[in-house]
Amino acid sequence: MTSDVLPAPVGTVSREPSGDVFAAALGGLPAAHWLLHSDGRRSALPVHRWHGPPEPATRAVVARCAGPTLDVGCGPGRLTLALARAGHAAVGVDVSPYAVNLTRSRGVVALRRDIFASLPAEGRWAHVLLMDGNIGIGGDPAALLARCRELIRYDGSVLVELEPPGPGLWCGQARLVSRRADGELCRGAAFRWARLDTRAVHAVAVAAGLTVRTVFGVGRRWFGELVVPGTSTPGGYLRHTP
């Protein structure tokens, strides 16, 4: 998820359930979509990227996977598909039925499930992915990562997309907003959300029972690879790839 600051909303405003607004964003309708955070930040939803081919950052994440992988908050399933094409057993998970249907339409497996609900093969996944800002799910990154730790096997990893260095950890509320082609604004209901950067991830990982093996950047995006303590020597930062 990008962190571009958008102008203040203008025009007619209507309210819709957040799932409906998210479905509109997933469907690629002619509109602008973003997350409005309770601290005033506006994060544009990269809808075109979600529906596009694997970009360099996606390929870099997939290259770090070597076994069955759970794609949490899979959206329309571009990462789940990229994993399957790379030969990995991959399952997408999303609370949005529309997202699950889109992922399945790509010919890959997806479940409509809350990450905190019961999931198949708990404790046996080689990797769990939290891409495109999905570290924000539930508004408590430590709790979310602790749940991911329960899902991976002892030598597994959690691959998470992070904010660039600087903002630290933020927890609050957000709502999905769409501006349609006719200028009408649709606002979803508020939900708990969070942001986590490349520096704050170390303390949050420890609180979740994990350790940061490495942090790496590709283009303008940053990622962390988290593992169970004792499975590898904690690393620092890899060279950032332009």
JSON list of N, CA, C and O in Angstrom, two decimals, residues 95-145:
[
{"chain": "A", "resi": 95, "resn": "VAL", "atom": "N", "xyz": [-11.12, -11.89, 4.23]},
{"chain": "A", "resi": 95, "resn": "VAL", "atom": "CA", "xyz": [-12.46, -11.82, 4.81]},
{"chain": "A", "resi": 95, "resn": "VAL", "atom": "C", "xyz": [-13.48, -11.38, 3.78]},
{"chain": "A", "resi": 95, "resn": "VAL", "atom": "O", "xyz": [-14.69, -11.51, 4.00]},
{"chain": "A", "resi": 96, "resn": "SER", "atom": "N", "xyz": [-13.03, -10.82, 2.66]},
{"chain": "A", "resi": 96, "resn": "SER", "atom": "CA", "xyz": [-13.94, -10.34, 1.62]},
{"chain": "A", "resi": 96, "resn": "SER", "atom": "C", "xyz": [-14.34, -11.47, 0.69]},
{"chain": "A", "resi": 96, "resn": "SER", "atom": "O", "xyz": [-13.49, -12.07, 0.02]},
{"chain": "A", "resi": 97, "resn": "PRO", "atom": "N", "xyz": [-15.63, -11.77, 0.59]},
{"chain": "A", "resi": 97, "resn": "PRO", "atom": "CA", "xyz": [-16.05, -12.83, -0.34]},
{"chain": "A", "resi": 97, "resn": "PRO", "atom": "C", "xyz": [-15.73, -12.48, -1.78]},
{"chain": "A", "resi": 97, "resn": "PRO", "atom": "O", "xyz": [-15.42, -13.36, -2.59]},
{"chain": "A", "resi": 98, "resn": "TYR", "atom": "N", "xyz": [-15.78, -11.19, -2.11]},
{"chain": "A", "resi": 98, "resn": "TYR", "atom": "CA", "xyz": [-15.46, -10.77, -3.48]},
{"chain": "A", "resi": 98, "resn": "TYR", "atom": "C", "xyz": [-14.00, -11.05, -3.79]},
{"chain": "A", "resi": 98, "resn": "TYR", "atom": "O", "xyz": [-13.66, -11.54, -4.88]},
{"chain": "A", "resi": 99, "resn": "ALA", "atom": "N", "xyz": [-13.12, -10.76, -2.83]},
{"chain": "A", "resi": 99, "resn": "ALA", "atom": "CA", "xyz": [-11.69, -11.03, -3.02]},
{"chain": "A", "resi": 99, "resn": "ALA", "atom": "C", "xyz": [-11.44, -12.52, -3.20]},
{"chain": "A", "resi": 99, "resn": "ALA", "atom": "O", "xyz": [-10.66, -12.93, -4.07]},
{"chain": "A", "resi": 100, "resn": "VAL", "atom": "N", "xyz": [-12.09, -13.32, -2.39]},
{"chain": "A", "resi": 100, "resn": "VAL", "atom": "CA", "xyz": [-11.90, -14.77, -2.49]},
{"chain": "A", "resi": 100, "resn": "VAL", "atom": "C", "xyz": [-12.36, -15.28, -3.86]},
{"chain": "A", "resi": 100, "resn": "VAL", "atom": "O", "xyz": [-11.69, -16.10, -4.49]},
{"chain": "A", "resi": 101, "resn": "ASN", "atom": "N", "xyz": [-13.49, -14.78, -4.33]},
{"chain": "A", "resi": 101, "resn": "ASN", "atom": "CA", "xyz": [-13.98, -15.20, -5.64]},
{"chain": "A", "resi": 101, "resn": "ASN", "atom": "C", "xyz": [-13.02, -14.79, -6.75]},
{"chain": "A", "resi": 101, "resn": "ASN", "atom": "O", "xyz": [-12.79, -15.54, -7.70]},
{"chain": "A", "resi": 102, "resn": "LEU", "atom": "N", "xyz": [-12.46, -13.57, -6.65]},
{"chain": "A", "resi": 102, "resn": "LEU", "atom": "CA", "xyz": [-11.50, -13.12, -7.66]},
{"chain": "A", "resi": 102, "resn": "LEU", "atom": "C", "xyz": [-10.26, -14.01, -7.66]},
{"chain": "A", "resi": 102, "resn": "LEU", "atom": "O", "xyz": [-9.74, -14.38, -8.72]},
{"chain": "A", "resi": 103, "resn": "THR", "atom": "N", "xyz": [-9.79, -14.36, -6.48]},
{"chain": "A", "resi": 103, "resn": "THR", "atom": "CA", "xyz": [-8.60, -15.22, -6.39]},
{"chain": "A", "resi": 103, "resn": "THR", "atom": "C", "xyz": [-8.89, -16.60, -6.97]},
{"chain": "A", "resi": 103, "resn": "THR", "atom": "O", "xyz": [-8.09, -17.14, -7.74]},
{"chain": "A", "resi": 104, "resn": "ARG", "atom": "N", "xyz": [-10.03, -17.14, -6.63]},
{"chain": "A", "resi": 104, "resn": "ARG", "atom": "CA", "xyz": [-10.38, -18.46, -7.17]},
{"chain": "A", "resi": 104, "resn": "ARG", "atom": "C", "xyz": [-10.55, -18.41, -8.69]},
{"chain": "A", "resi": 104, "resn": "ARG", "atom": "O", "xyz": [-10.26, -19.39, -9.38]},
{"chain": "A", "resi": 105, "resn": "SER", "atom": "N", "xyz": [-11.02, -17.27, -9.21]},
{"chain": "A", "resi": 105, "resn": "SER", "atom": "CA", "xyz": [-11.19, -17.16, -10.66]},
{"chain": "A", "resi": 105, "resn": "SER", "atom": "C", "xyz": [-9.87, -17.21, -11.40]},
{"chain": "A", "resi": 105, "resn": "SER", "atom": "O", "xyz": [-9.84, -17.46, -12.61]},
{"chain": "A", "resi": 106, "resn": "ARG", "atom": "N", "xyz": [-8.76, -17.00, -10.69]},
{"chain": "A", "resi": 106, "resn": "ARG", "atom": "CA", "xyz": [-7.43, -17.12, -11.29]},
{"chain": "A", "resi": 106, "resn": "ARG", "atom": "C", "xyz": [-6.94, -18.57, -11.28]},
{"chain": "A", "resi": 106, "resn": "ARG", "atom": "O", "xyz": [-5.83, -18.85, -11.72]},
{"chain": "A", "resi": 107, "resn": "GLY", "atom": "N", "xyz": [-7.74, -19.45, -10.75]},
{"chain": "A", "resi": 107, "resn": "GLY", "atom": "CA", "xyz": [-7.38, -20.86, -10.76]},
{"chain": "A", "resi": 107, "resn": "GLY", "atom": "C", "xyz": [-6.55, -21.30, -9.57]},
{"chain": "A", "resi": 107, "resn": "GLY", "atom": "O", "xyz": [-5.91, -22.36, -9.61]},
{"chain": "A", "resi": 108, "resn": "VAL", "atom": "N", "xyz": [-6.55, -20.50, -8.48]},
{"chain": "A", "resi": 108, "resn": "VAL", "atom": "CA", "xyz": [-5.79, -20.87, -7.29]},
{"chain": "A", "resi": 108, "resn": "VAL", "atom": "C", "xyz": [-6.74, -20.97, -6.10]},
{"chain": "A", "resi": 108, "resn": "VAL", "atom": "O", "xyz": [-7.91, -20.56, -6.16]},
{"chain": "A", "resi": 109, "resn": "VAL", "atom": "N", "xyz": [-6.23, -21.49, -5.00]},
{"chain": "A", "resi": 109, "resn": "VAL", "atom": "CA", "xyz": [-7.05, -21.78, -3.83]},
{"chain": "A", "resi": 109, "resn": "VAL", "atom": "C", "xyz": [-7.15, -20.55, -2.94]},
{"chain": "A", "resi": 109, "resn": "VAL", "atom": "O", "xyz": [-6.15, -19.87, -2.68]},
{"chain": "A", "resi": 110, "resn": "ALA", "atom": "N", "xyz": [-8.35, -20.26, -2.45]},
{"chain": "A", "resi": 110, "resn": "ALA", "atom": "CA", "xyz": [-8.55, -19.16, -1.52]},
{"chain": "A", "resi": 110, "resn": "ALA", "atom": "C", "xyz": [-9.66, -19.51, -0.55]},
{"chain": "A", "resi": 110, "resn": "ALA", "atom": "O", "xyz": [-10.63, -20.20, -0.91]},
{"chain": "A", "resi": 111, "resn": "LEU", "atom": "N", "xyz": [-9.52, -19.03, 0.69]},
{"chain": "A", "resi": 111, "resn": "LEU", "atom": "CA", "xyz": [-10.51, -19.27, 1.73]},
{"chain": "A", "resi": 111, "resn": "LEU", "atom": "C", "xyz": [-11.04, -17.94, 2.24]},
{"chain": "A", "resi": 111, "resn": "LEU", "atom": "O", "xyz": [-10.27, -16.99, 2.43]},
{"chain": "A", "resi": 112, "resn": "ARG", "atom": "N", "xyz": [-12.35, -17.89, 2.47]},
{"chain": "A", "resi": 112, "resn": "ARG", "atom": "CA", "xyz": [-12.91, -16.73, 3.16]},
{"chain": "A", "resi": 112, "resn": "ARG", "atom": "C", "xyz": [-12.81, -17.00, 4.65]},
{"chain": "A", "resi": 112, "resn": "ARG", "atom": "O", "xyz": [-13.57, -17.78, 5.22]},
{"chain": "A", "resi": 113, "resn": "ARG", "atom": "N", "xyz": [-11.85, -16.36, 5.27]},
{"chain": "A", "resi": 113, "resn": "ARG", "atom": "CA", "xyz": [-11.57, -16.66, 6.67]},
{"chain": "A", "resi": 113, "resn": "ARG", "atom": "C", "xyz": [-10.89, -15.47, 7.34]},
{"chain": "A", "resi": 113, "resn": "ARG", "atom": "O", "xyz": [-10.10, -14.76, 6.71]},
{"chain": "A", "resi": 114, "resn": "ASP", "atom": "N", "xyz": [-11.18, -15.26, 8.60]},
{"chain": "A", "resi": 114, "resn": "ASP", "atom": "CA", "xyz": [-10.46, -14.30, 9.42]},
{"chain": "A", "resi": 114, "resn": "ASP", "atom": "C", "xyz": [-9.16, -14.95, 9.84]},
{"chain": "A", "resi": 114, "resn": "ASP", "atom": "O", "xyz": [-9.14, -16.14, 10.23]},
{"chain": "A", "resi": 115, "resn": "ILE", "atom": "N", "xyz": [-8.06, -14.22, 9.80]},
{"chain": "A", "resi": 115, "resn": "ILE", "atom": "CA", "xyz": [-6.75, -14.77, 10.15]},
{"chain": "A", "resi": 115, "resn": "ILE", "atom": "C", "xyz": [-6.73, -15.30, 11.58]},
{"chain": "A", "resi": 115, "resn": "ILE", "atom": "O", "xyz": [-6.00, -16.22, 11.91]},
{"chain": "A", "resi": 116, "resn": "PHE", "atom": "N", "xyz": [-7.59, -14.73, 12.45]},
{"chain": "A", "resi": 116, "resn": "PHE", "atom": "CA", "xyz": [-7.60, -15.17, 13.85]},
{"chain": "A", "resi": 116, "resn": "PHE", "atom": "C", "xyz": [-8.55, -16.35, 14.07]},
{"chain": "A", "resi": 116, "resn": "PHE", "atom": "O", "xyz": [-8.64, -16.86, 15.19]},
{"chain": "A", "resi": 117, "resn": "ALA", "atom": "N", "xyz": [-9.24, -16.78, 13.02]},
{"chain": "A", "resi": 117, "resn": "ALA", "atom": "CA", "xyz": [-10.10, -17.96, 13.11]},
{"chain": "A", "resi": 117, "resn": "ALA", "atom": "C", "xyz": [-9.27, -19.21, 12.80]},
{"chain": "A", "resi": 117, "resn": "ALA", "atom": "O", "xyz": [-8.10, -19.12, 12.41]},
{"chain": "A", "resi": 118, "resn": "SER", "atom": "N", "xyz": [-9.88, -20.36, 12.96]},
{"chain": "A", "resi": 118, "resn": "SER", "atom": "CA", "xyz": [-9.19, -21.61, 12.66]},
{"chain": "A", "resi": 118, "resn": "SER", "atom": "C", "xyz": [-8.83, -21.69, 11.18]},
{"chain": "A", "resi": 118, "resn": "SER", "atom": "O", "xyz": [-9.64, -21.36, 10.31]},
{"chain": "A", "resi": 119, "resn": "LEU", "atom": "N", "xyz": [-7.60, -22.13, 10.91]},
{"chain": "A", "resi": 119, "resn": "LEU", "atom": "CA", "xyz": [-7.12, -22.25, 9.54]},
{"chain": "A", "resi": 119, "resn": "LEU", "atom": "C", "xyz": [-6.51, -23.63, 9.33]},
{"chain": "A", "resi": 119, "resn": "LEU", "atom": "O", "xyz": [-6.05, -24.27, 10.27]},
{"chain": "A", "resi": 120, "resn": "PRO", "atom": "N", "xyz": [-6.50, -24.10, 8.09]},
{"chain": "A", "resi": 120, "resn": "PRO", "atom": "CA", "xyz": [-5.93, -25.43, 7.83]},
{"chain": "A", "resi": 120, "resn": "PRO", "atom": "C", "xyz": [-4.42, -25.44, 8.05]},
{"chain": "A", "resi": 120, "resn": "PRO", "atom": "O", "xyz": [-3.74, -24.43, 7.87]},
{"chain": "A", "resi": 121, "resn": "ALA", "atom": "N", "xyz": [-3.90, -26.59, 8.42]},
{"chain": "A", "resi": 121, "resn": "ALA", "atom": "CA", "xyz": [-2.46, -26.83, 8.54]},
{"chain": "A", "resi": 121, "resn": "ALA", "atom": "C", "xyz": [-1.75, -25.86, 9.48]},
{"chain": "A", "resi": 121, "resn": "ALA", "atom": "O", "xyz": [-0.61, -25.46, 9.24]},
{"chain": "A", "resi": 122, "resn": "GLU", "atom": "N", "xyz": [-2.40, -25.49, 10.56]},
{"chain": "A", "resi": 122, "resn": "GLU", "atom": "CA", "xyz": [-1.77, -24.57, 11.51]},
{"chain": "A", "resi": 122, "resn": "GLU", "atom": "C", "xyz": [-0.49, -25.18, 12.05]},
{"chain": "A", "resi": 122, "resn": "GLU", "atom": "O", "xyz": [-0.44, -26.35, 12.41]},
{"chain": "A", "resi": 123, "resn": "GLY", "atom": "N", "xyz": [0.57, -24.39, 12.08]},
{"chain": "A", "resi": 123, "resn": "GLY", "atom": "CA", "xyz": [1.86, -24.84, 12.56]},
{"chain": "A", "resi": 123, "resn": "GLY", "atom": "C", "xyz": [2.68, -25.57, 11.51]},
{"chain": "A", "resi": 123, "resn": "GLY", "atom": "O", "xyz": [3.79, -26.03, 11.80]},
{"chain": "A", "resi": 124, "resn": "ARG", "atom": "N", "xyz": [2.17, -25.64, 10.27]},
{"chain": "A", "resi": 124, "resn": "ARG", "atom": "CA", "xyz": [2.88, -26.39, 9.23]},
{"chain": "A", "resi": 124, "resn": "ARG", "atom": "C", "xyz": [3.17, -25.56, 7.98]},
{"chain": "A", "resi": 124, "resn": "ARG", "atom": "O", "xyz": [3.71, -26.07, 7.01]},
{"chain": "A", "resi": 125, "resn": "TRP", "atom": "N", "xyz": [2.84, -24.28, 8.00]},
{"chain": "A", "resi": 125, "resn": "TRP", "atom": "CA", "xyz": [3.12, -23.44, 6.84]},
{"chain": "A", "resi": 125, "resn": "TRP", "atom": "C", "xyz": [4.59, -23.03, 6.83]},
{"chain": "A", "resi": 125, "resn": "TRP", "atom": "O", "xyz": [5.16, -22.69, 7.87]},
{"chain": "A", "resi": 126, "resn": "ALA", "atom": "N", "xyz": [5.19, -23.07, 5.66]},
{"chain": "A", "resi": 126, "resn": "ALA", "atom": "CA", "xyz": [6.59, -22.63, 5.55]},
{"chain": "A", "resi": 126, "resn": "ALA", "atom": "C", "xyz": [6.68, -21.10, 5.61]},
{"chain": "A", "resi": 126, "resn": "ALA", "atom": "O", "xyz": [7.66, -20.56, 6.13]},
{"chain": "A", "resi": 127, "resn": "HIS", "atom": "N", "xyz": [5.66, -20.43, 5.08]},
{"chain": "A", "resi": 127, "resn": "HIS", "atom": "CA", "xyz": [5.67, -18.97, 5.04]},
{"chain": "A", "resi": 127, "resn": "HIS", "atom": "C", "xyz": [4.26, -18.42, 5.18]},
{"chain": "A", "resi": 127, "resn": "HIS", "atom": "O", "xyz": [3.30, -19.04, 4.72]},
{"chain": "A", "resi": 128, "resn": "VAL", "atom": "N", "xyz": [4.17, -17.26, 5.82]},
{"chain": "A", "resi": 128, "resn": "VAL", "atom": "CA", "xyz": [2.93, -16.49, 5.85]},
{"chain": "A", "resi": 128, "resn": "VAL", "atom": "C", "xyz": [3.27, -15.10, 5.31]},
{"chain": "A", "resi": 128, "resn": "VAL", "atom": "O", "xyz": [4.27, -14.49, 5.73]},
{"chain": "A", "resi": 129, "resn": "LEU", "atom": "N", "xyz": [2.46, -14.62, 4.37]},
{"chain": "A", "resi": 129, "resn": "LEU", "atom": "CA", "xyz": [2.70, -13.31, 3.76]},
{"chain": "A", "resi": 129, "resn": "LEU", "atom": "C", "xyz": [1.72, -12.28, 4.28]},
{"chain": "A", "resi": 129, "resn": "LEU", "atom": "O", "xyz": [0.52, -12.55, 4.39]},
{"chain": "A", "resi": 130, "resn": "LEU", "atom": "N", "xyz": [2.24, -11.09, 4.59]},
{"chain": "A", "resi": 130, "resn": "LEU", "atom": "CA", "xyz": [1.43, -9.93, 4.96]},
{"chain": "A", "resi": 130, "resn": "LEU", "atom": "C", "xyz": [1.89, -8.77, 4.07]},
{"chain": "A", "resi": 130, "resn": "LEU", "atom": "O", "xyz": [2.71, -7.96, 4.48]},
{"chain": "A", "resi": 131, "resn": "MET", "atom": "N", "xyz": [1.36, -8.72, 2.86]},
{"chain": "A", "resi": 131, "resn": "MET", "atom": "CA", "xyz": [1.79, -7.72, 1.89]},
{"chain": "A", "resi": 131, "resn": "MET", "atom": "C", "xyz": [0.80, -6.56, 1.79]},
{"chain": "A", "resi": 131, "resn": "MET", "atom": "O", "xyz": [-0.29, -6.60, 2.36]},
{"chain": "A", "resi": 132, "resn": "ASP", "atom": "N", "xyz": [1.20, -5.52, 1.06]},
{"chain": "A", "resi": 132, "resn": "ASP", "atom": "CA", "xyz": [0.31, -4.40, 0.72]},
{"chain": "A", "resi": 132, "resn": "ASP", "atom": "C", "xyz": [-0.35, -3.77, 1.95]},
{"chain": "A", "resi": 132, "resn": "ASP", "atom": "O", "xyz": [-1.54, -3.46, 1.95]},
{"chain": "A", "resi": 133, "resn": "GLY", "atom": "N", "xyz": [0.41, -3.61, 3.02]},
{"chain": "A", "resi": 133, "resn": "GLY", "atom": "CA", "xyz": [-0.12, -2.96, 4.21]},
{"chain": "A", "resi": 133, "resn": "GLY", "atom": "C", "xyz": [-0.92, -3.86, 5.13]},
{"chain": "A", "resi": 133, "resn": "GLY", "atom": "O", "xyz": [-1.48, -3.38, 6.13]},
{"chain": "A", "resi": 134, "resn": "ASN", "atom": "N", "xyz": [-0.97, -5.16, 4.86]},
{"chain": "A", "resi": 134, "resn": "ASN", "atom": "CA", "xyz": [-1.80, -6.06, 5.66]},
{"chain": "A", "resi": 134, "resn": "ASN", "atom": "C", "xyz": [-1.28, -6.29, 7.07]},
{"chain": "A", "resi": 134, "resn": "ASN", "atom": "O", "xyz": [-1.96, -6.93, 7.88]},
{"chain": "A", "resi": 135, "resn": "ILE", "atom": "N", "xyz": [-0.11, -5.76, 7.41]},
{"chain": "A", "resi": 135, "resn": "ILE", "atom": "CA", "xyz": [0.34, -5.78, 8.80]},
{"chain": "A", "resi": 135, "resn": "ILE", "atom": "C", "xyz": [-0.64, -4.98, 9.66]},
{"chain": "A", "resi": 135, "resn": "ILE", "atom": "O", "xyz": [-0.69, -5.13, 10.89]},
{"chain": "A", "resi": 136, "resn": "GLY", "atom": "N", "xyz": [-1.45, -4.15, 9.03]},
{"chain": "A", "resi": 136, "resn": "GLY", "atom": "CA", "xyz": [-2.42, -3.33, 9.75]},
{"chain": "A", "resi": 136, "resn": "GLY", "atom": "C", "xyz": [-3.65, -4.09, 10.20]},
{"chain": "A", "resi": 136, "resn": "GLY", "atom": "O", "xyz": [-4.43, -3.58, 11.02]},
{"chain": "A", "resi": 137, "resn": "ILE", "atom": "N", "xyz": [-3.88, -5.29, 9.69]},
{"chain": "A", "resi": 137, "resn": "ILE", "atom": "CA", "xyz": [-5.10, -6.04, 10.00]},
{"chain": "A", "resi": 137, "resn": "ILE", "atom": "C", "xyz": [-5.28, -6.20, 11.51]},
{"chain": "A", "resi": 137, "resn": "ILE", "atom": "O", "xyz": [-4.39, -6.67, 12.22]},
{"chain": "A", "resi": 138, "resn": "GLY", "atom": "N", "xyz": [-6.43, -5.76, 11.99]},
{"chain": "A", "resi": 138, "resn": "GLY", "atom": "CA", "xyz": [-6.75, -5.89, 13.41]},
{"chain": "A", "resi": 138, "resn": "GLY", "atom": "C", "xyz": [-6.25, -4.76, 14.28]},
{"chain": "A", "resi": 138, "resn": "GLY", "atom": "O", "xyz": [-6.63, -4.66, 15.45]},
{"chain": "A", "resi": 139, "resn": "GLY", "atom": "N", "xyz": [-5.37, -3.90, 13.73]},
{"chain": "A", "resi": 139, "resn": "GLY", "atom": "CA", "xyz": [-4.90, -2.75, 14.49]},
{"chain": "A", "resi": 139, "resn": "GLY", "atom": "C", "xyz": [-3.88, -3.05, 15.57]},
{"chain": "A", "resi": 139, "resn": "GLY", "atom": "O", "xyz": [-3.57, -2.19, 16.39]},
{"chain": "A", "resi": 140, "resn": "ASP", "atom": "N", "xyz": [-3.32, -4.27, 15.58]},
{"chain": "A", "resi": 140, "resn": "ASP", "atom": "CA", "xyz": [-2.35, -4.65, 16.61]},
{"chain": "A", "resi": 140, "resn": "ASP", "atom": "C", "xyz": [-1.30, -5.56, 15.96]},
{"chain": "A", "resi": 140, "resn": "ASP", "atom": "O", "xyz": [-1.45, -6.79, 15.94]},
{"chain": "A", "resi": 141, "resn": "PRO", "atom": "N", "xyz": [-0.22, -4.99, 15.39]},
{"chain": "A", "resi": 141, "resn": "PRO", "atom": "CA", "xyz": [0.77, -5.80, 14.69]},
{"chain": "A", "resi": 141, "resn": "PRO", "atom": "C", "xyz": [1.39, -6.91, 15.54]},
{"chain": "A", "resi": 141, "resn": "PRO", "atom": "O", "xyz": [1.67, -8.00, 15.03]},
{"chain": "A", "resi": 142, "resn": "ALA", "atom": "N", "xyz": [1.60, -6.67, 16.83]},
{"chain": "A", "resi": 142, "resn": "ALA", "atom": "CA", "xyz": [2.19, -7.71, 17.69]},
{"chain": "A", "resi": 142, "resn": "ALA", "atom": "C", "xyz": [1.25, -8.91, 17.78]},
{"chain": "A", "resi": 142, "resn": "ALA", "atom": "O", "xyz": [1.69, -10.07, 17.70]},
{"chain": "A", "resi": 143, "resn": "ALA", "atom": "N", "xyz": [-0.04, -8.66, 17.96]},
{"chain": "A", "resi": 143, "resn": "ALA", "atom": "CA", "xyz": [-1.01, -9.75, 18.04]},
{"chain": "A", "resi": 143, "resn": "ALA", "atom": "C", "xyz": [-1.11, -10.48, 16.71]},
{"chain": "A", "resi": 143, "resn": "ALA", "atom": "O", "xyz": [-1.21, -11.72, 16.67]},
{"chain": "A", "resi": 144, "resn": "LEU", "atom": "N", "xyz": [-1.09, -9.73, 15.61]},
{"chain": "A", "resi": 144, "resn": "LEU", "atom": "CA", "xyz": [-1.18, -10.35, 14.28]},
{"chain": "A", "resi": 144, "resn": "LEU", "atom": "C", "xyz": [0.04, -11.22, 14.01]},
{"chain": "A", "resi": 144, "resn": "LEU", "atom": "O", "xyz": [-0.08, -12.36, 13.53]},
{"chain": "A", "resi": 145, "resn": "LEU", "atom": "N", "xyz": [1.23, -10.72, 14.34]},
{"chain": "A", "resi": 145, "resn": "LEU", "atom": "CA", "xyz": [2.45, -11.51, 14.11]},
{"chain": "A", "resi": 145, "resn": "LEU", "atom": "C", "xyz": [2.51, -12.72, 15.04]},
{"chain": "A", "resi": 145, "resn": "LEU", "atom": "O", "xyz": [3.01, -13.78, 14.65]}
]
